[in-house]
PDB file of C-alpha atoms in Angstrom:
ATOM      1  CA  MET A   1      97.253  85.493 143.736  1.00 45.00           C
ATOM      2  CA  ARG A   2     100.216  83.784 142.202  1.00 41.00           C
ATOM      3  CA  GLU A   3     102.903  82.009 144.208  1.00 43.00           C
ATOM      4  CA  THR A   4     106.380  83.502 143.780  1.00 40.00           C
ATOM      5  CA  ARG A   5     109.935  82.607 144.767  1.00 37.00           C
ATOM      6  CA  GLU A   6     110.324  86.026 146.368  1.00 40.00           C
ATOM      7  CA  THR A   7     107.656  85.223 148.940  1.00 43.00           C
ATOM      8  CA  ALA A   8     108.853  81.663 149.635  1.00 45.00           C
ATOM      9  CA  PRO A   9     110.068  81.965 153.250  1.00 52.00           C
ATOM     10  CA  MET A  10     111.550  78.487 153.581  1.00 65.00           C
ATOM     11  CA  ALA A  11     111.471  75.109 151.908  1.00 71.00           C
ATOM     12  CA  GLY A  12     108.091  73.483 152.159  1.00 85.00           C
ATOM     13  CA  ILE A  13     106.054  76.630 152.855  1.00 92.00           C
ATOM     14  CA  ARG A  14     103.591  77.811 150.235  1.00 96.00           C
ATOM     15  CA  ILE A  15     101.829  81.187 150.176  1.00 97.00           C
ATOM     16  CA  ARG A  16      98.366  81.132 148.605  1.00 97.00           C
ATOM     17  CA  GLN A  17      94.912  82.673 148.576  1.00 97.00           C
ATOM     18  CA  ALA A  18      92.656  81.517 151.428  1.00 98.00           C
ATOM     19  CA  LEU A  19      89.847  79.156 150.530  1.00 97.00           C
ATOM     20  CA  PRO A  20      86.456  78.649 152.222  1.00 97.00           C
ATOM     21  CA  GLU A  21      87.623  75.238 153.433  1.00 97.00           C
ATOM     22  CA  ASP A  22      90.418  76.947 155.459  1.00 97.00           C
ATOM     23  CA  ASP A  23      87.783  78.278 157.881  1.00 97.00           C
ATOM     24  CA  GLN A  24      88.407  75.951 160.838  1.00 96.00           C
ATOM     25  CA  ALA A  25      92.189  75.756 160.344  1.00 96.00           C
ATOM     26  CA  LEU A  26      92.305  79.558 160.497  1.00 97.00           C
ATOM     27  CA  ASN A  27      90.031  79.574 163.550  1.00 96.00           C
ATOM     28  CA  ARG A  28      92.413  77.168 165.345  1.00 96.00           C
ATOM     29  CA  LEU A  29      95.469  79.215 164.340  1.00 96.00           C
ATOM     30  CA  ASP A  30      93.760  82.394 165.532  1.00 94.00           C
ATOM     31  CA  HIS A  31      92.899  80.761 168.862  1.00 94.00           C
ATOM     32  CA  GLU A  32      96.366  79.245 169.373  1.00 95.00           C
ATOM     33  CA  SER A  33      98.325  82.360 168.375  1.00 93.00           C
ATOM     34  CA  TRP A  34      96.152  84.791 170.378  1.00 93.00           C
ATOM     35  CA  SER A  35      98.116  86.998 172.768  1.00 92.00           C
ATOM     36  CA  THR A  36      97.762  90.339 174.528  1.00 89.00           C
ATOM     37  CA  LEU A  37     100.956  91.274 172.658  1.00 89.00           C
ATOM     38  CA  HIS A  38      98.891  91.851 169.521  1.00 91.00           C
ATOM     39  CA  ALA A  39      95.191  91.304 170.230  1.00 92.00           C
ATOM     40  CA  VAL A  40      92.607  93.862 171.274  1.00 93.00           C
ATOM     41  CA  LEU A  41      89.671  91.468 170.927  1.00 91.00           C
ATOM     42  CA  PRO A  42      89.022  88.477 173.222  1.00 91.00           C
ATOM     43  CA  ARG A  43      90.542  85.112 172.330  1.00 92.00           C
ATOM     44  CA  PRO A  44      88.554  83.495 169.487  1.00 92.00           C
ATOM     45  CA  VAL A  45      86.257  80.630 170.462  1.00 93.00           C
ATOM     46  CA  VAL A  46      87.366  77.273 169.068  1.00 93.00           C
ATOM     47  CA  GLY A  47      84.952  76.126 166.372  1.00 93.00           C
ATOM     48  CA  ALA A  48      83.510  79.576 165.689  1.00 94.00           C
ATOM     49  CA  PRO A  49      83.356  80.611 162.028  1.00 95.00           C
ATOM     50  CA  PHE A  50      86.529  82.399 160.943  1.00 95.00           C
ATOM     51  CA  PHE A  51      85.014  83.915 157.826  1.00 96.00           C
ATOM     52  CA  ASP A  52      82.061  85.442 159.686  1.00 91.00           C
ATOM     53  CA  ARG A  53      82.783  89.100 158.830  1.00 89.00           C
ATOM     54  CA  HIS A  54      85.418  88.937 156.099  1.00 94.00           C
ATOM     55  CA  PRO A  55      85.414  86.669 153.022  1.00 96.00           C
ATOM     56  CA  PRO A  56      88.237  84.240 152.174  1.00 97.00           C
ATOM     57  CA  GLY A  57      89.263  86.520 149.299  1.00 96.00           C
ATOM     58  CA  ASP A  58      90.600  89.055 151.815  1.00 97.00           C
ATOM     59  CA  PHE A  59      93.078  86.541 153.248  1.00 98.00           C
ATOM     60  CA  ILE A  60      96.436  85.136 152.214  1.00 98.00           C
ATOM     61  CA  VAL A  61      97.621  81.975 153.971  1.00 98.00           C
ATOM     62  CA  ALA A  62     100.882  80.125 154.450  1.00 98.00           C
ATOM     63  CA  GLU A  63     100.781  76.355 154.525  1.00 97.00           C
ATOM     64  CA  ASP A  64     103.486  73.794 155.216  1.00 95.00           C
ATOM     65  CA  ALA A  65     104.425  70.841 152.996  1.00 92.00           C
ATOM     66  CA  GLY A  66     101.708  68.738 154.624  1.00 93.00           C
ATOM     67  CA  GLY A  67      99.034  71.324 153.802  1.00 94.00           C
ATOM     68  CA  THR A  68      98.664  72.611 157.366  1.00 96.00           C
ATOM     69  CA  VAL A  69      97.876  76.323 157.571  1.00 97.00           C
ATOM     70  CA  VAL A  70     100.690  77.962 159.578  1.00 97.00           C
ATOM     71  CA  GLY A  71      99.995  81.650 159.014  1.00 98.00           C
ATOM     72  CA  TYR A  72      97.693  84.227 157.509  1.00 98.00           C
ATOM     73  CA  THR A  73      97.254  87.898 156.824  1.00 98.00           C
ATOM     74  CA  ARG A  74      94.305  89.964 155.675  1.00 98.00           C
ATOM     75  CA  ILE A  75      94.760  92.730 153.088  1.00 98.00           C
ATOM     76  CA  THR A  76      91.775  94.875 152.215  1.00 97.00           C
ATOM     77  CA  PRO A  77      90.746  98.436 151.399  1.00 97.00           C
ATOM     78  CA  PRO A  78      90.649 100.392 154.675  1.00 96.00           C
ATOM     79  CA  THR A  79      87.334 102.029 153.741  1.00 96.00           C
ATOM     80  CA  PRO A  80      84.677 101.650 151.029  1.00 95.00           C
ATOM     81  CA  LEU A  81      85.306 105.229 149.842  1.00 97.00           C
ATOM     82  CA  ALA A  82      86.332 105.843 146.224  1.00 96.00           C
ATOM     83  CA  CYS A  83      88.756 108.576 147.315  1.00 97.00           C
ATOM     84  CA  ASN A  84      90.638 105.944 149.387  1.00 96.00           C
ATOM     85  CA  ARG A  85      90.761 103.119 146.832  1.00 96.00           C
ATOM     86  CA  HIS A  86      94.488 103.620 146.192  1.00 97.00           C
ATOM     87  CA  VAL A  87      95.253 102.305 149.720  1.00 98.00           C
ATOM     88  CA  ARG A  88      95.219  98.778 151.129  1.00 98.00           C
ATOM     89  CA  GLN A  89      95.469  97.923 154.796  1.00 98.00           C
ATOM     90  CA  VAL A  90      97.004  94.887 156.473  1.00 98.00           C
ATOM     91  CA  GLN A  91      94.430  93.918 159.078  1.00 97.00           C
ATOM     92  CA  GLY A  92      95.911  91.038 161.003  1.00 95.00           C
ATOM     93  CA  LEU A  93      98.953  88.817 160.687  1.00 97.00           C
ATOM     94  CA  ALA A  94      99.302  85.537 162.567  1.00 96.00           C
ATOM     95  CA  VAL A  95     101.994  82.852 162.437  1.00 96.00           C
ATOM     96  CA  ALA A  96     101.971  79.505 164.251  1.00 96.00           C
ATOM     97  CA  ALA A  97     104.460  79.334 167.116  1.00 94.00           C
ATOM     98  CA  ALA A  98     106.236  76.337 165.544  1.00 93.00           C
ATOM     99  CA  VAL A  99     107.349  78.369 162.510  1.00 94.00           C
ATOM    100  CA  ARG A 100     107.903  81.828 163.999  1.00 92.00           C
ATOM    101  CA  GLY A 101     111.252  83.384 163.155  1.00 91.00           C
ATOM    102  CA  GLN A 102     111.523  81.383 159.921  1.00 92.00           C
ATOM    103  CA  GLY A 103     110.324  84.047 157.483  1.00 94.00           C
ATOM    104  CA  VAL A 104     106.640  83.100 157.275  1.00 96.00           C
ATOM    105  CA  GLY A 105     105.407  86.477 158.561  1.00 96.00           C
ATOM    106  CA  ARG A 106     107.758  88.321 156.194  1.00 96.00           C
ATOM    107  CA  ALA A 107     106.552  86.220 153.247  1.00 96.00           C
ATOM    108  CA  LEU A 108     102.924  86.926 154.114  1.00 98.00           C
ATOM    109  CA  LEU A 109     103.608  90.657 154.418  1.00 98.00           C
ATOM    110  CA  ARG A 110     105.399  90.702 151.057  1.00 97.00           C
ATOM    111  CA  ALA A 111     102.558  88.755 149.454  1.00 97.00           C
ATOM    112  CA  ALA A 112     100.072  91.279 150.864  1.00 98.00           C
ATOM    113  CA  CYS A 113     102.058  94.159 149.364  1.00 98.00           C
ATOM    114  CA  GLU A 114     102.296  92.309 146.047  1.00 97.00           C
ATOM    115  CA  ARG A 115      98.528  91.789 145.991  1.00 97.00           C
ATOM    116  CA  ALA A 116      97.979  95.459 146.837  1.00 98.00           C
ATOM    117  CA  ARG A 117     100.153  96.440 143.852  1.00 98.00           C
ATOM    118  CA  GLU A 118      98.268  94.036 141.578  1.00 97.00           C
ATOM    119  CA  GLU A 119      95.018  95.713 142.681  1.00 97.00           C
ATOM    120  CA  GLY A 120      96.403  99.143 141.778  1.00 97.00           C
ATOM    121  CA  ALA A 121      97.200 100.362 145.279  1.00 98.00           C
ATOM    122  CA  VAL A 122     100.086 102.772 145.715  1.00 98.00           C
ATOM    123  CA  ARG A 123     100.195 102.613 149.499  1.00 98.00           C
ATOM    124  CA  VAL A 124      99.761 100.062 152.317  1.00 98.00           C
ATOM    125  CA  THR A 125      98.966 100.890 155.917  1.00 98.00           C
ATOM    126  CA  LEU A 126      98.594  98.908 159.127  1.00 98.00           C
ATOM    127  CA  ARG A 127      98.116  99.329 162.843  1.00 98.00           C
ATOM    128  CA  VAL A 128     100.216  97.605 165.491  1.00 98.00           C
ATOM    129  CA  LEU A 129     100.214  97.739 169.270  1.00 97.00           C
ATOM    130  CA  GLY A 130     103.067  99.821 170.617  1.00 97.00           C
ATOM    131  CA  HIS A 131     104.402  97.051 172.847  1.00 96.00           C
ATOM    132  CA  ASN A 132     104.623  94.515 170.000  1.00 96.00           C
ATOM    133  CA  ALA A 133     108.335  94.972 169.319  1.00 96.00           C
ATOM    134  CA  PRO A 134     108.769  91.868 167.096  1.00 95.00           C
ATOM    135  CA  ALA A 135     105.969  92.941 164.724  1.00 96.00           C
ATOM    136  CA  ARG A 136     107.148  96.546 164.649  1.00 97.00           C
ATOM    137  CA  ALA A 137     110.685  95.406 163.779  1.00 97.00           C
ATOM    138  CA  LEU A 138     109.343  93.228 160.949  1.00 97.00           C
ATOM    139  CA  TYR A 139     107.231  96.054 159.533  1.00 98.00           C
ATOM    140  CA  GLU A 140     110.089  98.551 159.740  1.00 98.00           C
ATOM    141  CA  SER A 141     112.458  96.105 158.005  1.00 97.00           C
ATOM    142  CA  GLU A 142     109.912  95.901 155.155  1.00 97.00           C
ATOM    143  CA  GLY A 143     109.815  99.673 154.684  1.00 97.00           C
ATOM    144  CA  PHE A 144     106.882 100.663 156.898  1.00 98.00           C
ATOM    145  CA  GLU A 145     107.286 103.878 158.875  1.00 98.00           C
ATOM    146  CA  VAL A 146     105.433 105.167 161.899  1.00 98.00           C
ATOM    147  CA  GLU A 147     102.909 107.745 160.691  1.00 98.00           C
ATOM    148  CA  GLY A 148     101.032 108.313 163.922  1.00 98.00           C
ATOM    149  CA  VAL A 149     100.565 107.121 167.477  1.00 98.00           C
ATOM    150  CA  LEU A 150      97.368 107.060 169.486  1.00 98.00           C
ATOM    151  CA  ARG A 151      98.838 107.135 172.987  1.00 98.00           C
ATOM    152  CA  GLY A 152      97.147 104.891 175.535  1.00 98.00           C
ATOM    153  CA  GLU A 153      94.424 103.946 173.042  1.00 98.00           C
ATOM    154  CA  PHE A 154      93.827 100.501 174.542  1.00 97.00           C
ATOM    155  CA  TRP A 155      93.652  99.073 178.070  1.00 97.00           C
ATOM    156  CA  ILE A 156      95.186  95.598 177.792  1.00 95.00           C
ATOM    157  CA  ALA A 157      96.269  93.265 180.583  1.00 93.00           C
ATOM    158  CA  GLY A 158      96.163  96.018 183.188  1.00 95.00           C
ATOM    159  CA  ARG A 159      97.967  98.775 181.305  1.00 96.00           C
ATOM    160  CA  TYR A 160      97.470 101.404 178.626  1.00 98.00           C
ATOM    161  CA  VAL A 161      98.909 100.462 175.239  1.00 97.00           C
ATOM    162  CA  ASP A 162      99.616 102.724 172.257  1.00 98.00           C
ATOM    163  CA  ASP A 163      98.069 102.094 168.841  1.00 98.00           C
ATOM    164  CA  VAL A 164     100.792 102.739 166.268  1.00 98.00           C
ATOM    165  CA  MET A 165      99.838 103.536 162.684  1.00 98.00           C
ATOM    166  CA  MET A 166     102.412 102.617 160.035  1.00 98.00           C
ATOM    167  CA  GLY A 167     102.478 102.924 156.272  1.00 98.00           C
ATOM    168  CA  ARG A 168     104.635 102.582 153.190  1.00 98.00           C
ATOM    169  CA  ALA A 169     104.516 103.530 149.560  1.00 98.00           C
ATOM    170  CA  LEU A 170     104.374 100.805 146.928  1.00 97.00           C
ATOM    171  CA  LEU A 171     105.746 102.910 144.059  1.00 83.00           C
TER     172      LEU A 171
END
């Protein structure tokens, strides 16, 4: 994936392809950014392999001027089916607390859409928890629309939470 000015969120932040050596930095970021606002799985264990189920090639990372990983997203086909190969799905987006609100998440989302286009996709989808207003606002501002809602799909922190499906065309 090439670096572009369009995805540069702020001075000193670089968007790039994840590398195998990012494993522990991504594990720490995942652990530190974990919240019931966006997570349905338990908090990641510090030191556990990050790339245990998904290879580095599925991930795009943001790093600061010092080379510290401060964000990531995963963009991948939603299924292995040939009839679905025109779609990519954002499956996770995390940004370090220290740089939230500075455009890192937006840059990662744009880079994911750019990669999807480069791979021939014409559509990108994602799922977001209904109570995650900041993420929903970001996705909507980038052209994603609600395409479905699974009401009360998850039981999180003592309450039922909707699973909201969003999508956008890349054409």
